[in-house]
CSV table of C-alpha atoms in Angstrom, one decimal:
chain,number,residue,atom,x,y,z
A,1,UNK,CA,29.9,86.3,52.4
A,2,UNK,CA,28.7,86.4,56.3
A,3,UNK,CA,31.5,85.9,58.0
A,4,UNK,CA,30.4,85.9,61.7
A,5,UNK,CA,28.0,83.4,60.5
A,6,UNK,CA,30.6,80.8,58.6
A,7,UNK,CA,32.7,81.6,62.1
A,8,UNK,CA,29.6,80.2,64.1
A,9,UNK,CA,29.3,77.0,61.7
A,10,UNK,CA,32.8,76.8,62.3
A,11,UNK,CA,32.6,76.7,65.9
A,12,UNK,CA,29.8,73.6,65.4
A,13,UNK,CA,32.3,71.7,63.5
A,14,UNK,CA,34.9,72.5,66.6
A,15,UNK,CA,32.3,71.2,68.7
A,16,UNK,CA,32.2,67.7,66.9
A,17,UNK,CA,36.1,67.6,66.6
A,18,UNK,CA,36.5,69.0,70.5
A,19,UNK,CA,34.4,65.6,71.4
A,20,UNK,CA,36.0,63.4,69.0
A,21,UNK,CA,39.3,64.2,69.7
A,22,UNK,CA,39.1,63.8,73.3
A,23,UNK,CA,37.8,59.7,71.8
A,24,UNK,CA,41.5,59.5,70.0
A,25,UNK,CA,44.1,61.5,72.4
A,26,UNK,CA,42.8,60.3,75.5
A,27,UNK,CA,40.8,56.8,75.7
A,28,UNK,CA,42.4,55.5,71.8
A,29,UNK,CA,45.6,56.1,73.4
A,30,UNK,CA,44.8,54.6,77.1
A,31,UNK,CA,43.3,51.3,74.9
A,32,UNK,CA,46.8,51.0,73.0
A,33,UNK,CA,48.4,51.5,76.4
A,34,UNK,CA,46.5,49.0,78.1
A,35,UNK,CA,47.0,47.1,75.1
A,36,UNK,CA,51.2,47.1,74.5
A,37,UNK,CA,52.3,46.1,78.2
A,38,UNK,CA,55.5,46.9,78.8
A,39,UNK,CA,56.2,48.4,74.9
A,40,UNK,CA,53.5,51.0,75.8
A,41,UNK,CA,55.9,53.9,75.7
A,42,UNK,CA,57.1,52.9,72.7
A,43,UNK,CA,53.6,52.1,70.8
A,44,UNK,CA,52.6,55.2,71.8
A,45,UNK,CA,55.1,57.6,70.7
A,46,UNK,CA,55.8,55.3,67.3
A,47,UNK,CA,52.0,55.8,66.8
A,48,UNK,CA,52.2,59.7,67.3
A,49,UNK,CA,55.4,59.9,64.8
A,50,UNK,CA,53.7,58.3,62.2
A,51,UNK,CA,50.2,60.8,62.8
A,52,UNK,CA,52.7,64.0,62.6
A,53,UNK,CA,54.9,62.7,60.0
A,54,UNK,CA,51.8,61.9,57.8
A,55,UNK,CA,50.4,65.3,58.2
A,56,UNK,CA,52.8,67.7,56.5
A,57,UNK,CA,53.3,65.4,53.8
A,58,UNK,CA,49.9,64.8,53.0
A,59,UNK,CA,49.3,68.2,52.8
A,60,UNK,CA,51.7,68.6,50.6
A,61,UNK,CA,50.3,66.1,48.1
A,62,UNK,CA,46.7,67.5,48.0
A,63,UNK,CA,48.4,71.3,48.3
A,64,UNK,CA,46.4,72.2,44.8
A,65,UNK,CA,43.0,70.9,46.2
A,66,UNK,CA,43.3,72.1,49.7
A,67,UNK,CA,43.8,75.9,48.4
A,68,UNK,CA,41.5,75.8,45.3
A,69,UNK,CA,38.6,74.5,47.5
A,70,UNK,CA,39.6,74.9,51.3
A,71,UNK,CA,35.7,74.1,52.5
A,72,UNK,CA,35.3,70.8,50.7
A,73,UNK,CA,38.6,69.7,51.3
A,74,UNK,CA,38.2,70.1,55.4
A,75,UNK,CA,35.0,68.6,54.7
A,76,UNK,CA,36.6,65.4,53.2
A,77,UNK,CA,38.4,65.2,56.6
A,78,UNK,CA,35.6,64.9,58.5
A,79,UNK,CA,34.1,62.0,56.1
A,80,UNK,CA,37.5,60.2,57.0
A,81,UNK,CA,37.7,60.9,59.7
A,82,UNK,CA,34.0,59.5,60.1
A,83,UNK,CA,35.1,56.4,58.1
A,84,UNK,CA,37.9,55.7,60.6
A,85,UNK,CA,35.7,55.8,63.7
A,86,UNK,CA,33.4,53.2,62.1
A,87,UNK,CA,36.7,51.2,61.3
A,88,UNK,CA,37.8,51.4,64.8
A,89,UNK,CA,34.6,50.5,66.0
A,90,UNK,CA,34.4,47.3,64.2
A,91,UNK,CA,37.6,46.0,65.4
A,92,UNK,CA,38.4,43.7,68.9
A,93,UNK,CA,41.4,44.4,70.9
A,94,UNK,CA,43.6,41.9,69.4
A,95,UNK,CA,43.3,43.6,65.7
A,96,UNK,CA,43.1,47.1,67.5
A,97,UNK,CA,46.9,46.8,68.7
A,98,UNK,CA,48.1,45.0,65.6
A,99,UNK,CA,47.4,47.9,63.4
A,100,UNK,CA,48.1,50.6,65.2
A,101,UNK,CA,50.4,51.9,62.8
A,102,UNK,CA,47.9,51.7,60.0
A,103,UNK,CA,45.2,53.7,62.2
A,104,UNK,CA,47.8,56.1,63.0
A,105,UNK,CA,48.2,56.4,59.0
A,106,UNK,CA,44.8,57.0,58.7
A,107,UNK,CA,44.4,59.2,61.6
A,108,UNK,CA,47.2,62.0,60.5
A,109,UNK,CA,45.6,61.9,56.9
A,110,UNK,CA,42.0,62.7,58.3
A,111,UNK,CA,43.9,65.5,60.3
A,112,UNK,CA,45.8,66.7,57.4
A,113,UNK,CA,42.5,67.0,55.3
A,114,UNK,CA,40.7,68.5,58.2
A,115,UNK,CA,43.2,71.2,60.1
A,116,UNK,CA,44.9,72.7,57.5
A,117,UNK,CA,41.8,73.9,54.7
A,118,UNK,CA,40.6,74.5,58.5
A,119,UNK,CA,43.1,76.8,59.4
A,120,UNK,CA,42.8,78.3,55.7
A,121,UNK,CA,38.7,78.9,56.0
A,122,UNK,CA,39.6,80.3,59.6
A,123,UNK,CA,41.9,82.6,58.5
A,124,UNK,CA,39.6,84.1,55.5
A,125,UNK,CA,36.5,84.4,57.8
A,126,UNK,CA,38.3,85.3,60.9
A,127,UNK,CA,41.0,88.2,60.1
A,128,UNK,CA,43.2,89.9,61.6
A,129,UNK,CA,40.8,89.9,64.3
A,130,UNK,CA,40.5,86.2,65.5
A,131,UNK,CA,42.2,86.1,69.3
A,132,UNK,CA,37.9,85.8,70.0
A,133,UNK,CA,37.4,83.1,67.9
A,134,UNK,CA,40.3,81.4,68.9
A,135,UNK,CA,40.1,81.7,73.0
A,136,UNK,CA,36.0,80.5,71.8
A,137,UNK,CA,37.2,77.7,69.9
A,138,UNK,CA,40.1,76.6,73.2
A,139,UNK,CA,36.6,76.7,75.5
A,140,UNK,CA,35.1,74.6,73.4
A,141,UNK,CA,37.3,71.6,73.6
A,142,UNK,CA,38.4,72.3,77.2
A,143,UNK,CA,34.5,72.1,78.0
A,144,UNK,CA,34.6,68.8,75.8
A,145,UNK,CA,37.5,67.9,78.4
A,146,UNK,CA,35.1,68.6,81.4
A,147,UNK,CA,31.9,66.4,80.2
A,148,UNK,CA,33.6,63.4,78.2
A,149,UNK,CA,36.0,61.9,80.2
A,150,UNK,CA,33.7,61.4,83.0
A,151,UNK,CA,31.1,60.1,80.8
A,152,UNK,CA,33.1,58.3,78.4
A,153,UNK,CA,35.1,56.9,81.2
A,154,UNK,CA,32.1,55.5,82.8
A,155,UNK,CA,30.5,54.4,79.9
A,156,UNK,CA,33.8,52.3,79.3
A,157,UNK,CA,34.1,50.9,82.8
A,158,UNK,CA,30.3,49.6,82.1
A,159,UNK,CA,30.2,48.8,78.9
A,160,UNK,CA,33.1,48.5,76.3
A,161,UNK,CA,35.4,50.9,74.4
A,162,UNK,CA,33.9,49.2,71.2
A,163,UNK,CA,30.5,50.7,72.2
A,164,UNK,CA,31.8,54.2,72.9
A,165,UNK,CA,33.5,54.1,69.1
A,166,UNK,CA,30.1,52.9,67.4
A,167,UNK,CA,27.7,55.5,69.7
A,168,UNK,CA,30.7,58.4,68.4
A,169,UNK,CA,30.2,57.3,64.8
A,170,UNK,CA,26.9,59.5,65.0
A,171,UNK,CA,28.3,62.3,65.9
A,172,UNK,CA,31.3,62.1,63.2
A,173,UNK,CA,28.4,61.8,60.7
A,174,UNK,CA,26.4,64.8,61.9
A,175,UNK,CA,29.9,66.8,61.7
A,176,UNK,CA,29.9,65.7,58.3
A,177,UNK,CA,26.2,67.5,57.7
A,178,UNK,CA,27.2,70.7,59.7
A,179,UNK,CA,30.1,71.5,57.5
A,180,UNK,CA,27.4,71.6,54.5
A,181,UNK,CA,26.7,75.0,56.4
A,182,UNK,CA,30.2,76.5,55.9
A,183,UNK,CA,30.4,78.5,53.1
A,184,UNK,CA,32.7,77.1,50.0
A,185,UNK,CA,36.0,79.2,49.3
A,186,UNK,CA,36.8,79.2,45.6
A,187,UNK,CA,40.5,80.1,45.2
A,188,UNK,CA,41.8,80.5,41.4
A,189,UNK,CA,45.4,81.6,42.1
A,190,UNK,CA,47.5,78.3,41.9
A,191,UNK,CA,49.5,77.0,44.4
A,192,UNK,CA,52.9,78.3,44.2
A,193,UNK,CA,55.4,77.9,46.8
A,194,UNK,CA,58.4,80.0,44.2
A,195,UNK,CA,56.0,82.6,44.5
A,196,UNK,CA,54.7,82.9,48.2
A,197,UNK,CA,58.4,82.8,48.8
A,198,UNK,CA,59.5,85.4,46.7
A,199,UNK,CA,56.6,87.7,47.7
A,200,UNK,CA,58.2,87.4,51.5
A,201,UNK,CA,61.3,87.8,50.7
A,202,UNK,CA,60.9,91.2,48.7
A,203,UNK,CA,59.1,92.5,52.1
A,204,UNK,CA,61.5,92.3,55.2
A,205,UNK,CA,58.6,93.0,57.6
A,206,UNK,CA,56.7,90.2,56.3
A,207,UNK,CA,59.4,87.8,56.1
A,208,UNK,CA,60.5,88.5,59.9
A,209,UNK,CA,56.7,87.8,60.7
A,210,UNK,CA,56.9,84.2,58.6
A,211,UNK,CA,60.1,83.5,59.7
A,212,UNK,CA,59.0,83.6,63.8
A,213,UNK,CA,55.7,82.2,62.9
A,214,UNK,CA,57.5,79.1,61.1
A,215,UNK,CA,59.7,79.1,64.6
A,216,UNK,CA,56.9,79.5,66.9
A,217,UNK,CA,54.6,77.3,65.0
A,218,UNK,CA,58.5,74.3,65.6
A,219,UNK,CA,57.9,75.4,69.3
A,220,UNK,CA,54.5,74.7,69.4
A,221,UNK,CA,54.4,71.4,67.9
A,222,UNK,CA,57.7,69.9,70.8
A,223,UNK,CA,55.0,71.4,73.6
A,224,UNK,CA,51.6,70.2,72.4
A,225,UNK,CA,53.1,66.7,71.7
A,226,UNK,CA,55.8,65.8,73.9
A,227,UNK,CA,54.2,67.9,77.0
A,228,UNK,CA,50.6,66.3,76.5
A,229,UNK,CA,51.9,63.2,75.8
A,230,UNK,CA,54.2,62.9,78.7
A,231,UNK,CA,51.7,64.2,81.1
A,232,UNK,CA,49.2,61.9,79.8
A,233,UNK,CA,51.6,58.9,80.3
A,234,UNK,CA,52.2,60.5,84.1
A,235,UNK,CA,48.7,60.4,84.8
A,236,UNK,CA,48.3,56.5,83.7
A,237,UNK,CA,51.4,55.7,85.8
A,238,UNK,CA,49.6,57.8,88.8
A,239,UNK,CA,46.2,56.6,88.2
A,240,UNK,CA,44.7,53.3,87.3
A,241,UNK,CA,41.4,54.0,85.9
A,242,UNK,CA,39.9,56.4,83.2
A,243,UNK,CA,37.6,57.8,85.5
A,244,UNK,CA,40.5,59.1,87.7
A,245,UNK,CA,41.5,60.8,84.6
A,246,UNK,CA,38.6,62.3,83.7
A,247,UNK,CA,38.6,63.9,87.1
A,248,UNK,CA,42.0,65.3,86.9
A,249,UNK,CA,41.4,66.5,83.8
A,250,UNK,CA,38.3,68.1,84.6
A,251,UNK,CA,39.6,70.3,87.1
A,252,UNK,CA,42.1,72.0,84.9
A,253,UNK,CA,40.1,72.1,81.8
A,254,UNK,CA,37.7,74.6,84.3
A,255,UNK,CA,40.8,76.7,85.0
A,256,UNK,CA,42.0,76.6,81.3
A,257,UNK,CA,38.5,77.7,80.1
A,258,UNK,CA,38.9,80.6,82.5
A,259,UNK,CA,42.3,81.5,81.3
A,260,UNK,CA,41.0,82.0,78.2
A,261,UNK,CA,37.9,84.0,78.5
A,262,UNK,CA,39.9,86.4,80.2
A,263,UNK,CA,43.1,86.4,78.0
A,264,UNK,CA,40.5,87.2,75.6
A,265,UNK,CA,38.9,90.1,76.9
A,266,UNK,CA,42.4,91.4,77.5
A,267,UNK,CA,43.9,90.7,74.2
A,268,UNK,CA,40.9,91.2,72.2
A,269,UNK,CA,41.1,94.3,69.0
A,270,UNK,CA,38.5,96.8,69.6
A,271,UNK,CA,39.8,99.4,67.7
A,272,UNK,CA,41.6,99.0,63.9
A,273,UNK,CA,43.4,95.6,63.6
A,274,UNK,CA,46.7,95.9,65.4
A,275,UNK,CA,46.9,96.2,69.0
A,276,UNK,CA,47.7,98.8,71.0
A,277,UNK,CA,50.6,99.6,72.8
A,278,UNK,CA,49.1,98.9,76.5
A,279,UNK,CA,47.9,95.7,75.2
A,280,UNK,CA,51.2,95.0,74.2
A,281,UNK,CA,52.3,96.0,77.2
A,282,UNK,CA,49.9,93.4,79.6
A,283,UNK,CA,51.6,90.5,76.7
A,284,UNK,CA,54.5,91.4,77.4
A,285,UNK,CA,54.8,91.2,81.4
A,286,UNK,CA,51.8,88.1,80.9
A,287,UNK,CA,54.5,86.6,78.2
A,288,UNK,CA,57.7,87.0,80.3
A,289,UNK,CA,55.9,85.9,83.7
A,290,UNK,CA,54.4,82.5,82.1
A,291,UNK,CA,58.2,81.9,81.0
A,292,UNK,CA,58.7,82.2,84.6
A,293,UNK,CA,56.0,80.2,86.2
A,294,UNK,CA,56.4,77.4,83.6
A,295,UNK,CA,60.1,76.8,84.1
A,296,UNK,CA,60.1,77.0,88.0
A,297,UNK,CA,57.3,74.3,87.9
A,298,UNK,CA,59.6,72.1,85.3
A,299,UNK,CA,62.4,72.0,87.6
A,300,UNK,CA,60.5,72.1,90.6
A,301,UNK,CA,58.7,68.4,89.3
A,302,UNK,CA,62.4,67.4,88.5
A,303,UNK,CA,64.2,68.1,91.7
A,304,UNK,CA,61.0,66.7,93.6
A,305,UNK,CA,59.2,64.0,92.0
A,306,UNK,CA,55.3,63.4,93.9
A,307,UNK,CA,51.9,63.7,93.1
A,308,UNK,CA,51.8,67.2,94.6
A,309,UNK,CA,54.4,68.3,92.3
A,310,UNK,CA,52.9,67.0,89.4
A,311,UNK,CA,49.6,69.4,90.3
A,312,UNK,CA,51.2,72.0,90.9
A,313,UNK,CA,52.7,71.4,87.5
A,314,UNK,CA,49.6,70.9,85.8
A,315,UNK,CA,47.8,73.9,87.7
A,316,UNK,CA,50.7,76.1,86.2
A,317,UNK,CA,51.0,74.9,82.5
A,318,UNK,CA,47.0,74.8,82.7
A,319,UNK,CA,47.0,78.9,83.1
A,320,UNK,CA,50.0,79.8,81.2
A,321,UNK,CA,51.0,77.0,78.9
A,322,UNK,CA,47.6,78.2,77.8
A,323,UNK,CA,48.1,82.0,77.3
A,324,UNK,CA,51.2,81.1,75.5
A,325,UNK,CA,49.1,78.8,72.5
A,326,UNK,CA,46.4,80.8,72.5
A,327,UNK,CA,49.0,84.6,71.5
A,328,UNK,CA,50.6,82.0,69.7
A,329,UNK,CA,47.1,81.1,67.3
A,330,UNK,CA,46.3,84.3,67.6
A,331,UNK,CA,49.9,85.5,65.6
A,332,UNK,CA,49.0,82.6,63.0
A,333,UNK,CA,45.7,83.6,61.7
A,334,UNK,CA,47.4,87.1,62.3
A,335,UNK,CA,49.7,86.6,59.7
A,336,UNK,CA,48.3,84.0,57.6
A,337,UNK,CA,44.8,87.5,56.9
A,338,UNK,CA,48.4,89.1,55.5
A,339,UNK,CA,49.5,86.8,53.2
A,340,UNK,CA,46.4,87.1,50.4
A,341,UNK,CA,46.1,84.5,48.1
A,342,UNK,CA,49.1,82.3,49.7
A,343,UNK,CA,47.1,81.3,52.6
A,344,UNK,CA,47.7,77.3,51.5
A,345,UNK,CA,51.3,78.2,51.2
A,346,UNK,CA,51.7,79.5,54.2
A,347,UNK,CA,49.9,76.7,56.4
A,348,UNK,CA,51.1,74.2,54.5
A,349,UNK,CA,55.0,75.9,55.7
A,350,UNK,CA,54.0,76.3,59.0
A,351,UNK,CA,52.2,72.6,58.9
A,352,UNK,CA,55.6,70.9,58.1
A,353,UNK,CA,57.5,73.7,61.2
A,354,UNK,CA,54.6,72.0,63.4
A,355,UNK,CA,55.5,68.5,62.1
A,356,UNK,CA,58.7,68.8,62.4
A,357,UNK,CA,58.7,69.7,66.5
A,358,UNK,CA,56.5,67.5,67.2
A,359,UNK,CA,57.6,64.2,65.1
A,360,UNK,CA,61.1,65.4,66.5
A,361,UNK,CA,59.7,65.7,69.8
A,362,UNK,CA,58.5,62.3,70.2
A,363,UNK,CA,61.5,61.0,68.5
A,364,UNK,CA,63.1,62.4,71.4
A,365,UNK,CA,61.3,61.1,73.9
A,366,UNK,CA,61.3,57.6,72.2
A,367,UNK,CA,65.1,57.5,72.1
A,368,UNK,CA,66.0,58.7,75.6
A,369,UNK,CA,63.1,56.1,77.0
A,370,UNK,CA,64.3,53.7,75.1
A,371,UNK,CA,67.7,54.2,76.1
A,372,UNK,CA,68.0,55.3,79.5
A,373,UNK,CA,64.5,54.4,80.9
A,374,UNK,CA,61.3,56.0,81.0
A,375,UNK,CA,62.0,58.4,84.1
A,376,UNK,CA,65.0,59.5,83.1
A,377,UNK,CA,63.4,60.7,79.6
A,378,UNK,CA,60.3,62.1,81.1
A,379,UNK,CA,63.2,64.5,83.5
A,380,UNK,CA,65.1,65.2,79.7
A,381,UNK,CA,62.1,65.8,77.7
A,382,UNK,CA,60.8,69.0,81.0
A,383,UNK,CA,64.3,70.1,80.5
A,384,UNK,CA,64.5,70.9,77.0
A,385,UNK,CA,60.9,72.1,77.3
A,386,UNK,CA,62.0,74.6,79.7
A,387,UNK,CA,64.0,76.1,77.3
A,388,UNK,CA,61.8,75.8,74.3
A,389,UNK,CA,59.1,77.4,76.6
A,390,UNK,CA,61.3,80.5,76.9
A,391,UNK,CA,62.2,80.9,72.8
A,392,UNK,CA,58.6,80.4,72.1
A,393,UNK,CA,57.2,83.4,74.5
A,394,UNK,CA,60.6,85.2,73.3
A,395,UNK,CA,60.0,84.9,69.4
A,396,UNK,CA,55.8,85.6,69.9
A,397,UNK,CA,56.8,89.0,71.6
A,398,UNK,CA,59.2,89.7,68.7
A,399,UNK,CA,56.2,89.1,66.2
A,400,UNK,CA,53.7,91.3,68.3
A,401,UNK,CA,56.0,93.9,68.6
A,402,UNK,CA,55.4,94.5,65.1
A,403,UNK,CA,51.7,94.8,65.1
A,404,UNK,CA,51.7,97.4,67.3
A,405,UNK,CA,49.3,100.5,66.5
């Protein structure tokens, strides 16, 4: 088994998804938005509910066949995944936005098959080394951030959406061939969540380490859903075209990509596989300042609504938003490499933690919109991401404090 070279297959299959996925969060979501009218708030976040609430249960159904053959079962997400772009492709507006319920179905089981045998193979390959493979893998979409919006905007402005969705429907096909490359993980140990359960439970240091992950994994999912999706919504209220997007987006993709080459270097093992206490050390003051920086921008964007607030916003959650999700997949593969044979069980856990905060968050957000108008939510939604911000960097120190050499 080559490991480095199943982690460099891998990182091609990222590629495809880093491209793809910028096609479904960014210009799938501006088309339903376009699309809904004044019910766009509300398609959107019913659409994301129904992705994250497919997800975890999903997972749970195919639990046997995602840990007995992790490689072929990521690799049947990418041939949905494939299937859905051709789908989409075929469809005019009209049927686009009528079935956007279905496609968000479809979507969230083409994630579940994909991300978590994904996050299983990772985990194998990778170690208890993988802060490099992750901060790689976070360049690699934030790059696909940089090049396709532009382009894709463009393209859209020129052409059509439908056009973008057939000429993408090559590129989900040649993912399909790469992940032929990736090395097939045969795993004879049933699935067994009595057991992966008990084993934690009989270790207190292990179940701590679960336990926080399974919290951090909650906080991660209310600020990669709600956050993205309400700065996305911002940024269509702000802007009027894609290409405007694409620029915005451009510019902090850069600084993100930066951010994580040198979080990287900083964080990375060189010696053993814990890190060392000076390591720790930079986390800790990195961890406690981003809980800092990220708040004060929350409440700064509250108190004074503008575009330049907004930036400044952005430009903040862009550098540490960042370092806090990438210590925060770091800790996951960290503790997934300790849990043996129970990898499955454990992502498929921390898969419904990460459903839960983000079905919950956009819940949230749908409610208090719904309710009390959509400026109003957007102010709630910073607020209780504030605190969430400061529990997440909180619990990830807790969790690295116990890896230290």
């Amino acid at each position: 088994m080559d490991k480095s070279k199943n982690l460099r297959y891998l990182l091609g299959v990222t590629c495809f998804t880093a491209i793809l996925d910028v096609f479904y969060n960014t210009f799938l979501i501006s088309r339903f938005y376009n699309l809904s009218g004044g019910d766009a708030n509300k398609v959107i976040s019913i659409y994301y509910i129904i992705v994250y609430a497919t997800i975890p249960f999903i997972s749970l159904i195919f639990r046997r066949y995602f840990k007995a053959k992790s490689t072929e079962a990521m690799r049947s997400g990418v041939i949905i995944n494939a299937l859905l772009m051709i789908l989409i492709s075929a469809m005019n507006d009209q049927m686009l936005i009528s079935v956007y319920g279905i496609i968000g179905f479809l979507f969230g089981v083409s994630q579940a098959f994909y991300y978590v045998p994904y996050s299983v193979v990772v985990a194998t390959f990778a170690g208890k080394n993988s802060i490099r493979y992750c901060a790689t893998s976070n360049m690699i979409f934030n790059i696909a951030n940089i090049v396709f919006p532009i382009t894709l905007g463009k393209i859209i402005d020129a052409n059509s959406f439908r056009s973008v969705a057939i000429a993408l429907t090559v590129l989900a096909i040649l993912q399909v061939v790469l992940t032929f490359k990736v090395e097939n993980i045969r795993n004879r140990v049933e699935f067994n969540f009595h057991e992966f359960f008990k084993l934690i439970k009989n270790n207190i240091e292990e179940r701590k380490k679960v336990e926080n992950t399974a919290k951090i994994t909650f906080y991660k999912g209310v600020n990669t859903s709600v956050l993205d999706r309400t700065v996305l919504l911002l940024i269509k209220s702000m802007f009027e075209t894609e290409f405007e997007l694409g620029r915005l987006t451009t510019i902090f993709a850069i600084i993100t990509i930066l951010v994580n080459y040198l979080a990287q270097k900083i964080f990375r093992k060189k010696n053993g596989e814990n890190i060392s206490s000076k390591q720790f050390s930079y986390m800790k003051i990195i961890l406690i300042f981003s809980m800092i920086s990220v708040t004060s921008a929350i409440m700064y964007l509250i108190v004074m609504p503008s575009k330049n607030s907004f930036v400044i916003f952005r430009l903040i959650s862009s550098i540490f938003i960042t370092i806090i999700l990438l210590l925060t997949d770091m800790n996951h593969y960290d503790v997934s490499s300790e849990t043996g044979n129970f990898k499955a069980e454990f992502q498929i856990f921390t898969e419904f933690c990460l459903g839960l905060g983000k079905v919950g968050g956009m819940a949230v957000l749908l409610i208090v919109d719904y309710i009390i108008g959509s400026i109003f939510a957007i102010d709630a939604v910073l607020i209780v991401i504030a605190s969430i911000v400061i529990m997440h960097a909180r619990t990830l120190l807790k969790n690295f404090s116990k890896a230290i050499d």
